Short mmCIF file of C-alpha atoms and ligand atoms in Angstrom, two decimals:
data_model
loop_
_atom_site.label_atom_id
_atom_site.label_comp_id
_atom_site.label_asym_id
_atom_site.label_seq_id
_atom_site.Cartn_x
_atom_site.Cartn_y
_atom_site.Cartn_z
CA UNK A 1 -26.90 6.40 -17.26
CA UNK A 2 -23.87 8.63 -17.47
CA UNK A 3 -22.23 9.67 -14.06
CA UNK A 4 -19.27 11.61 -13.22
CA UNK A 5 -17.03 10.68 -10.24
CA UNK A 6 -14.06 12.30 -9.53
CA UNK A 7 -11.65 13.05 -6.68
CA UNK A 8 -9.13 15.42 -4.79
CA UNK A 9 -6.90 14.62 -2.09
CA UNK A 10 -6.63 16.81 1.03
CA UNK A 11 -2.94 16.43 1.16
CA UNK A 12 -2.27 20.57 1.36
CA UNK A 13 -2.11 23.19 -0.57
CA UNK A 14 -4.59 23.26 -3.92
CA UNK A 15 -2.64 24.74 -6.55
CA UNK A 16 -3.32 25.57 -9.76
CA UNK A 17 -2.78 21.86 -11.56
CA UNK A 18 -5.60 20.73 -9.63
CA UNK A 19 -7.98 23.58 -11.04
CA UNK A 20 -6.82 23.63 -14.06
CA UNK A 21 -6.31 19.89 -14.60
CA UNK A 22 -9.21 19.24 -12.40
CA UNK A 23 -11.89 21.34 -10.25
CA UNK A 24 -12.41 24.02 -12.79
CA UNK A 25 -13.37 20.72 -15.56
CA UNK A 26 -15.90 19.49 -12.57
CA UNK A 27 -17.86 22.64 -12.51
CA UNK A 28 -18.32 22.11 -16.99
CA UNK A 29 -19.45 18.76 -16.64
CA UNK A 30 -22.72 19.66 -14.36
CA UNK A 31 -25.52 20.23 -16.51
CA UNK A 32 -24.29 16.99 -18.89
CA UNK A 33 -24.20 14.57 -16.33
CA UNK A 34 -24.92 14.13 -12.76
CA UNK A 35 -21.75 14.45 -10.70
CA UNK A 36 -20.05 12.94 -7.69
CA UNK A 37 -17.37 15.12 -6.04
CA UNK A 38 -15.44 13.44 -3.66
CA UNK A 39 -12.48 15.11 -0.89
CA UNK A 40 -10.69 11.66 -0.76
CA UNK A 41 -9.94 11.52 2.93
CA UNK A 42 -8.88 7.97 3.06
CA UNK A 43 -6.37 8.05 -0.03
CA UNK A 44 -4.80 11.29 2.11
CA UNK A 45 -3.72 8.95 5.19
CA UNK A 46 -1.73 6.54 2.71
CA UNK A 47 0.90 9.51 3.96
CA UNK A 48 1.60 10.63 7.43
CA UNK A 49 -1.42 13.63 8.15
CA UNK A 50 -1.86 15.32 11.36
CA UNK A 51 -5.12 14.91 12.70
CA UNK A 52 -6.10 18.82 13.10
CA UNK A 53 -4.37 19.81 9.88
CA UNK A 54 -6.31 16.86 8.33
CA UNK A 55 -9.68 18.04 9.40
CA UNK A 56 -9.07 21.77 8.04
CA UNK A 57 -7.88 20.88 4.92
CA UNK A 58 -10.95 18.29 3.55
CA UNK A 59 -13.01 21.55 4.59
CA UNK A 60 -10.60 23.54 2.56
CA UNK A 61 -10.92 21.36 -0.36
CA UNK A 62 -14.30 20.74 -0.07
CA UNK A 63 -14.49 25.50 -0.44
CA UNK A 64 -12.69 25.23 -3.12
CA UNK A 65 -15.24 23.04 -4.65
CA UNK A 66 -17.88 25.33 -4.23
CA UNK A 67 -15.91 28.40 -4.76
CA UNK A 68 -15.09 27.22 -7.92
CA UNK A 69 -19.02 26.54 -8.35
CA UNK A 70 -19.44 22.97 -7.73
CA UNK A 71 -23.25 22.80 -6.87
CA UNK A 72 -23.50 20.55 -3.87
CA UNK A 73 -27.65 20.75 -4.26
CA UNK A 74 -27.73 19.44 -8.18
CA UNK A 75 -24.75 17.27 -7.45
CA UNK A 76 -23.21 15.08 -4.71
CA UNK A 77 -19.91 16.66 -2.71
CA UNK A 78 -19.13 14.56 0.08
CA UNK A 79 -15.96 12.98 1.71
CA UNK A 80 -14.95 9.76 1.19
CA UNK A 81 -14.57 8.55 4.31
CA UNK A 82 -18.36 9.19 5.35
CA UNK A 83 -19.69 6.60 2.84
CA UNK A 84 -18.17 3.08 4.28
CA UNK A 85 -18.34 1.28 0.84
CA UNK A 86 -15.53 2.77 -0.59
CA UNK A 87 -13.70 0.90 1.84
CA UNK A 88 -15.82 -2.24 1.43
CA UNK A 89 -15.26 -2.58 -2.69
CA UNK A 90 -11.36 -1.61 -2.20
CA UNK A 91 -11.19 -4.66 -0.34
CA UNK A 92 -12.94 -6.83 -2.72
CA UNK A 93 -10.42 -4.95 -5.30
CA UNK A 94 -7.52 -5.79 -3.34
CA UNK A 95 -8.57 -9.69 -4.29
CA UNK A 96 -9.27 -8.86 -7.64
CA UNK A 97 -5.99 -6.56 -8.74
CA UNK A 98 -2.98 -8.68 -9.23
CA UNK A 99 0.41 -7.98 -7.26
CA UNK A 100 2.03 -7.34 -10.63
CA UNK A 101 -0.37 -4.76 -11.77
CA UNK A 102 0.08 -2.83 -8.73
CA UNK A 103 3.85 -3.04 -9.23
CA UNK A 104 3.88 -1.18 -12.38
CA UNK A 105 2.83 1.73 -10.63
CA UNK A 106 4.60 5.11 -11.40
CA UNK A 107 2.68 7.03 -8.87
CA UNK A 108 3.84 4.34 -5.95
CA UNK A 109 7.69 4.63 -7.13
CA UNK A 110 7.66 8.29 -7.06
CA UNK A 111 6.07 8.73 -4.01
CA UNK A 112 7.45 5.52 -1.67
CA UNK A 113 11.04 6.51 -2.99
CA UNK A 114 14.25 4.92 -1.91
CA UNK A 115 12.68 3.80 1.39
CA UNK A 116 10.10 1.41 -0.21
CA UNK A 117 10.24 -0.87 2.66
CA UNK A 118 8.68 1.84 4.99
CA UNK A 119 6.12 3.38 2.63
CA UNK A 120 2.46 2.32 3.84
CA UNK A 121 0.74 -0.68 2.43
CA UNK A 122 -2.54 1.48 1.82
CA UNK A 123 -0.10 3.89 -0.44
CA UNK A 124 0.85 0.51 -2.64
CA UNK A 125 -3.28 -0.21 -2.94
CA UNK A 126 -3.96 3.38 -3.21
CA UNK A 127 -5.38 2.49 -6.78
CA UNK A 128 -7.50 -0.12 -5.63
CA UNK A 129 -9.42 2.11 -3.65
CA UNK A 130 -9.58 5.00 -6.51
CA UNK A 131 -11.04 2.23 -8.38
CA UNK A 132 -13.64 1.48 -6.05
CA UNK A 133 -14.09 5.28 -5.59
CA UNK A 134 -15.34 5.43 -8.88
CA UNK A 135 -16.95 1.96 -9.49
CA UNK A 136 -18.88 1.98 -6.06
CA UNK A 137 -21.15 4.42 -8.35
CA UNK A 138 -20.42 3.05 -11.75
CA UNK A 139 -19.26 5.78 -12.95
CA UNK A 140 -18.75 6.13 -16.58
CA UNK A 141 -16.80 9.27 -17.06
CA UNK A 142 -13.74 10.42 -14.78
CA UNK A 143 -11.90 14.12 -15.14
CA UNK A 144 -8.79 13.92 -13.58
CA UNK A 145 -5.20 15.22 -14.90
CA UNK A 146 -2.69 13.37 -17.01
CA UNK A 147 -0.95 11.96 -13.94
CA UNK A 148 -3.60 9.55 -13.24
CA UNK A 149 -3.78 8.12 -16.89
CA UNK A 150 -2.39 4.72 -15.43
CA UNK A 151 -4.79 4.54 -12.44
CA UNK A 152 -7.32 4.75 -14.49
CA UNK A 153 -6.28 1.92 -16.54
CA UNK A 154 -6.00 0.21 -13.83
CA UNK A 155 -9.46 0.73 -12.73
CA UNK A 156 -10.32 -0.60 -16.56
CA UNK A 157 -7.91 -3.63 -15.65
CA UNK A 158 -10.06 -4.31 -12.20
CA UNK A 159 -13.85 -3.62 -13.85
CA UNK A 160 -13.09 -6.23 -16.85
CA UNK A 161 -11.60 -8.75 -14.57
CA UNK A 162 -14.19 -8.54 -12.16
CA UNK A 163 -17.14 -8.45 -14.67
CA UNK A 164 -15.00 -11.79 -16.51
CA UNK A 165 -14.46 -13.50 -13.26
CA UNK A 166 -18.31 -13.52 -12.15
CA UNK A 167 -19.67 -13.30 -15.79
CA UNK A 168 -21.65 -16.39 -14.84
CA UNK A 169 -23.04 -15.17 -11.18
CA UNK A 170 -23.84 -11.93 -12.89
CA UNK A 171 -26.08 -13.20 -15.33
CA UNK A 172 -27.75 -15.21 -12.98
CA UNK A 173 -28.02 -12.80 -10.15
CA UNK A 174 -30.18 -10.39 -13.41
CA UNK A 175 -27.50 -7.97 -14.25
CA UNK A 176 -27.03 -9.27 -17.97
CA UNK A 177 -23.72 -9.53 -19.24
CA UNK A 178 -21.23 -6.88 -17.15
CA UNK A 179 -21.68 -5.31 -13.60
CA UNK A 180 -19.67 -2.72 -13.96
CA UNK A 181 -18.88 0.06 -16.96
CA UNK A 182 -15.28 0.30 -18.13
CA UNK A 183 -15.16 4.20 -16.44
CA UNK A 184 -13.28 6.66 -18.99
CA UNK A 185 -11.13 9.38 -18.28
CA UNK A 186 -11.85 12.98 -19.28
CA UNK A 187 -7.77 13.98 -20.06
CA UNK A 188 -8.26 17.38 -21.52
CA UNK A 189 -7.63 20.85 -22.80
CA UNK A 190 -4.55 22.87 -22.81
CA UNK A 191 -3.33 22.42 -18.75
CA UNK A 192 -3.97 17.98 -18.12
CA UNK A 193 -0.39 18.51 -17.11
CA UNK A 194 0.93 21.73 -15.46
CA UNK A 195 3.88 21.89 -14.90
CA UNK A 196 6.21 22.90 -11.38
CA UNK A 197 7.30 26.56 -12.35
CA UNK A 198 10.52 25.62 -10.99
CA UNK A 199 11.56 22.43 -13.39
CA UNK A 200 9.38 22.18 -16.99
CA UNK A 201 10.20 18.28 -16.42
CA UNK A 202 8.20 17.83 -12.66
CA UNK A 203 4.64 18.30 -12.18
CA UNK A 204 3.10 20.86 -10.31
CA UNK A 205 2.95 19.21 -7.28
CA UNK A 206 1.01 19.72 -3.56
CA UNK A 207 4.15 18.06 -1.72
CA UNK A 208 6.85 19.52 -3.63
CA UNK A 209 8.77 21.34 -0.80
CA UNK A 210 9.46 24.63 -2.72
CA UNK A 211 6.29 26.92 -2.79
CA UNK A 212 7.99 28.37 -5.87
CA UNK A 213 6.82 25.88 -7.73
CA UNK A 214 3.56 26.42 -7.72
CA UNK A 215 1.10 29.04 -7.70
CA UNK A 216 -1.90 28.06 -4.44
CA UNK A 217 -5.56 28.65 -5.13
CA UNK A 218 -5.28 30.53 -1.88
CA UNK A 219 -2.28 32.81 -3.36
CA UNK A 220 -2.74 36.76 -2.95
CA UNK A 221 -1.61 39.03 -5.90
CA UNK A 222 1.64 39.52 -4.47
CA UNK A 223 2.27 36.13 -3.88
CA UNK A 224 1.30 35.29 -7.57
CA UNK A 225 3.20 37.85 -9.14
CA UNK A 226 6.31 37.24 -7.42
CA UNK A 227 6.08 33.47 -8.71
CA UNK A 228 5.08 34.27 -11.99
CA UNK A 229 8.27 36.62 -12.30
CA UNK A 230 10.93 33.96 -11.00
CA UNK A 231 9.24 31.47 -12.95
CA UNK A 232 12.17 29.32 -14.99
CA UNK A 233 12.33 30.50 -18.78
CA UNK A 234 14.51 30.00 -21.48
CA UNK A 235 15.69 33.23 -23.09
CA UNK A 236 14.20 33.11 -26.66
CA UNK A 237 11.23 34.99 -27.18
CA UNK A 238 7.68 33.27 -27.84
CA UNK A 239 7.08 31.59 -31.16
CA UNK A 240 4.20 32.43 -32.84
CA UNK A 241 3.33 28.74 -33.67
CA UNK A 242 2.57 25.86 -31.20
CA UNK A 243 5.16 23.60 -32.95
CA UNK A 244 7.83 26.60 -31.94
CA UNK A 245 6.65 24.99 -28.08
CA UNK A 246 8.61 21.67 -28.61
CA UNK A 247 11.45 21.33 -26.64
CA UNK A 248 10.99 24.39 -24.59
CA UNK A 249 9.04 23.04 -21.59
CA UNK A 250 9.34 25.75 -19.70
CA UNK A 251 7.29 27.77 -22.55
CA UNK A 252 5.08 25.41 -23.48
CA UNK A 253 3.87 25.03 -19.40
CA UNK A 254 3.15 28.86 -19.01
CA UNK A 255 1.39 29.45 -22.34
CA UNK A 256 -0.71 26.39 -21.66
CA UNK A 257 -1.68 27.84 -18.66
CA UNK A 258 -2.33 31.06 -19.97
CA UNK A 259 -4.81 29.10 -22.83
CA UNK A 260 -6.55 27.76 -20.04
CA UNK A 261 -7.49 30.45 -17.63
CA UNK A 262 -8.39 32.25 -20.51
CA UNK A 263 -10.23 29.66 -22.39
CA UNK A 264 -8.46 29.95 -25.42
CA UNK A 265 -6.34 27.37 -27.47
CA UNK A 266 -2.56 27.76 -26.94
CA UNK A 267 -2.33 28.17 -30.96
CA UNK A 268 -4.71 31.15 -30.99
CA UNK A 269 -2.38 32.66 -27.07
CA UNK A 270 0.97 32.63 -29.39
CA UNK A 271 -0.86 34.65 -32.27
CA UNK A 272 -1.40 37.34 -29.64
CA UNK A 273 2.60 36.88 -27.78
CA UNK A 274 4.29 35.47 -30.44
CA UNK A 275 7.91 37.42 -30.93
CA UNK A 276 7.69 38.61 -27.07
CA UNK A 277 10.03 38.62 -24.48
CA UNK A 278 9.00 36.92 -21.57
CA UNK A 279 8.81 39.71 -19.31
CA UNK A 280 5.59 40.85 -21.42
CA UNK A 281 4.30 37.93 -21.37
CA UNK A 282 4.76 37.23 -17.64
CA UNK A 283 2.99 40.47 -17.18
CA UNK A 284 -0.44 39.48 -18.92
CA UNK A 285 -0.16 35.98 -17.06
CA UNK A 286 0.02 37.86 -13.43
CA UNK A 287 -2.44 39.91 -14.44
CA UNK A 288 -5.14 36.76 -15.81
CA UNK A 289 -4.24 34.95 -13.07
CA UNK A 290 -4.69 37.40 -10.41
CA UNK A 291 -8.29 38.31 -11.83
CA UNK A 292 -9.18 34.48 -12.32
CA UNK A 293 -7.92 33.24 -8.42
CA UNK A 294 -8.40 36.40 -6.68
CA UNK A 295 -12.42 36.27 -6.48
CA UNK A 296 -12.24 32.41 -5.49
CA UNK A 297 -9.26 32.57 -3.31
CA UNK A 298 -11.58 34.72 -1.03
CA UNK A 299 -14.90 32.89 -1.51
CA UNK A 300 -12.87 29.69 -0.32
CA UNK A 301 -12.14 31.98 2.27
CA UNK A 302 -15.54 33.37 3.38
CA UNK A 303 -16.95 29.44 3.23
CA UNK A 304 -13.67 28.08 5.03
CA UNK A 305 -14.80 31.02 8.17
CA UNK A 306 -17.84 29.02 8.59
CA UNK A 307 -17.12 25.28 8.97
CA UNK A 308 -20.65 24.22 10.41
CA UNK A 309 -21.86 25.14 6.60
CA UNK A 310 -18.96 23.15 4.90
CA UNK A 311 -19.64 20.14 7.29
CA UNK A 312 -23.27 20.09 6.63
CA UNK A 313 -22.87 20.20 2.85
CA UNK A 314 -20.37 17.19 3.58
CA UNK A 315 -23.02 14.90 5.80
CA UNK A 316 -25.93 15.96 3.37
CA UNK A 317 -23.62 14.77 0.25
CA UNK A 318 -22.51 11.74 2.07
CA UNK A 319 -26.26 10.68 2.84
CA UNK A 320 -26.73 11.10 -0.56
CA UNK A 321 -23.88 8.48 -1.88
CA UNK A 322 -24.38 6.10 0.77
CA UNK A 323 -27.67 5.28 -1.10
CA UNK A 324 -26.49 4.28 -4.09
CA UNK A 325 -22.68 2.73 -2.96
CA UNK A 326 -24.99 0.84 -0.54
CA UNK A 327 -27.11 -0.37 -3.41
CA UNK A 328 -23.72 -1.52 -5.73
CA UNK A 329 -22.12 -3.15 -1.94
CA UNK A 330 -25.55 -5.32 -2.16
CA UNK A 331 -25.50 -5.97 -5.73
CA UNK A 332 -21.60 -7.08 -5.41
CA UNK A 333 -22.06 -9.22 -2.31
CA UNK A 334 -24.51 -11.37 -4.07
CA UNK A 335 -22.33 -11.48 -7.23
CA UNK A 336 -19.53 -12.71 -5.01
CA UNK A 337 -22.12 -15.04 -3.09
CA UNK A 338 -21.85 -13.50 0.01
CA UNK A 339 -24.86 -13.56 2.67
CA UNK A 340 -26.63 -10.65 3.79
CA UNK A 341 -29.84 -9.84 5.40
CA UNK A 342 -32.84 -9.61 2.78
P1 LIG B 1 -0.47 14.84 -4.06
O1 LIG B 1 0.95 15.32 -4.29
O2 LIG B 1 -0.85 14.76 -2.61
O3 LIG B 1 -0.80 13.57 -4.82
P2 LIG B 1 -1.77 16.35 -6.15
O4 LIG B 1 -1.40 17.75 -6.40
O5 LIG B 1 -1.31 15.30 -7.10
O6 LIG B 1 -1.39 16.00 -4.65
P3 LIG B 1 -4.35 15.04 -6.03
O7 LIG B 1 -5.35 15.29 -4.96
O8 LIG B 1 -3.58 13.77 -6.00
O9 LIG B 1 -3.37 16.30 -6.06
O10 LIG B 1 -5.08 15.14 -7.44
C1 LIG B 1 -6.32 15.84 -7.62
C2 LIG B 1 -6.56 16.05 -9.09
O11 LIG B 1 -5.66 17.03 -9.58
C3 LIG B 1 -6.35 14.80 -9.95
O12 LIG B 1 -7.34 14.76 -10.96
C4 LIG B 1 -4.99 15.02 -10.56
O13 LIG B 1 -4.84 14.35 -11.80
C5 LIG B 1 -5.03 16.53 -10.75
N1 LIG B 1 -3.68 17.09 -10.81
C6 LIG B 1 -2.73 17.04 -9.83
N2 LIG B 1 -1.62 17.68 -10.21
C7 LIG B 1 -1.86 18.15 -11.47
C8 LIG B 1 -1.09 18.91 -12.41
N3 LIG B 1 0.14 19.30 -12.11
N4 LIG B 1 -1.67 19.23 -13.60
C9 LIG B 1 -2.93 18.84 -13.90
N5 LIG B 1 -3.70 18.13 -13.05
C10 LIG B 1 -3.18 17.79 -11.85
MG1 LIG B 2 -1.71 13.25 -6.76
#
């Protein structure tokens, strides 16, 4: 079968990398495959959370799943931390990913820092346990932004060593030649990278401490328009060509999000703006973004008012995974040669 697993942290603010580079792809991938939605609750500890703050955002992520329509009845939206074999297969991971994999890292550099000694162990095995996020269902197909690229070669990596090292047990436990699929990722369309509207060289980032970088899901017009406008430029107008884009980051970031909240390819966007000044073309980005957030900004809203429905589409979605990571925990135990109550 083909199955879609993918998840979101809820780390803070959603912003509009993680629609563009992933939430809005969920909602296209729906009637092709069946879907697993997960707010990765367990990944968001590998940094300090406070515990209140915590519980409010995994509800807010979990609106802005449905807001963006996400359809928790076709499809599974749960979090993570409901469905305990997650946890189990990361462990199994943990003795199956090698120290120097882990070590090669970019996401772990960039967000221990200098103080690598004090970062958490869990944020050093975070990609264990994305890998058994997505493996616990065998998923095949993973949309996610560019960033996580080396995760999910990692999670390759861990599926091909695990199906090599018990290639024997898993023949003769009846699941032919491989256990699980090597997952791929779904890296596309014009935004798999937005950029910080700040710096054309940083992503668009939850936890980067100026909100002027990026531009929340939960953002009002005003808000939007003001960070549109200060948005970093250069000062020649728009090419009319893509290749014109090269070496203009700054450029390249804003029309490619303007191709993608419009639906359009960033070739056919400079056709229309080509030769503009910025300020015109600043003015038709407010104006698309404002009428493509506005309408789920306040749906997140309206679903984020009544928690007891968010936390029952949570527990409903969670009973729903548990039966089949429960089925892949069994399967892997007697891989492994584990015993376990028949
Ligand atoms: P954090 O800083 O806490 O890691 P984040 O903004 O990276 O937050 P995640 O929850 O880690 O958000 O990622 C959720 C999804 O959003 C992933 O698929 C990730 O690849 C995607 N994503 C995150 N930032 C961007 C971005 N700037 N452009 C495109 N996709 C992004
Ligand atoms: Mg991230």
């Amino acid at each position: 079968g083909q199955r879609v697993f993918s998840g979101v942290q809820p780390t803070g603010n959603l912003h509009l990398g993680n629609y563009l580079g992933a939430i809005q792809r969920f909602v296209g991938l729906q009637d092709q495959y069946e879907c697993i939605y997960c707010v990765v609750d367990m990944h968001a500890i590998t940094v300090p959370q406070k515990p209140q703050e915590l519980t409010r955002q995994i509800r807010e992520v979990t609106a802005a799943f449905l807001a963006c329509g996400v359809d928790p009845r076709r499809h599974i939206v749960f979090n993570q931390s409901q469905v305990s074999g997650h946890a189990e297969l990361a462990w199994v991971f943990n003795c199956v990913a090698r120290m120097g994999w882990l070590n090669r890292m970019t996401q772990f550099k960039e967000k221990a820092g200098k103080d690598r000694e004090n970062a958490s162990v869990g944020l050093f095995t975070y990609p264990d346990l994305m890998a058994a996020d997505i493996l616990v269902y065998r998923a095949t197909h993973v949309p996610v932004g560019e960033d996580q690229k080396q995760h999910m070669e990692l999670t390759r990596d861990i599926a091909q060593k695990f199906n090599n090292d018990f290639a024997e047990s898993i023949a003769r436990n009846g699941f032919g030649e491989t256990y699980f699929p090597l997952a791929e990722p779904l890296i596309q369309g014009p935004a798999r990278r937005v950029m910080s509207l700040r710096d054309g060289a940083k992503k668009m980032s939850k936890s980067d401490p100026s909100d002027y970088s990026r531009i929340n899901l939960s953002d009002g017009p005003d808000a939007i328009a003001q960070k549109v406008r200060k948005a970093k430029t250069d000062a020649e107008p728009l090419p009319s060509e893509e290749a014109g884009l090269a070496n203009r980051p700054e450029a390249d970031n804003l029309v490619g999000i303007y191709a993608a909240l419009s639906g359009r390819a960033k070739a056919d966007v400079l056709s229309e703006f080509g030769g503009s000044q910025f300020s015109i073309f600043k003015t038709a980005l407010v104006d698309l973004s404002v009428a493509h957030l506005g309408p789920i900004g306040s749906e997140m809203q309206r679903l984020v008012a009544d928690g007891h429905y968010i936390d029952s589409v949570l527990v409903d979605g969670a009973n729903r995974a548990r039966v089949l990571a429960d089925q892949t925990m069994r399967d892997v135990k007697d891989i492994l040669g584990f015993i376990r109550a028949r």
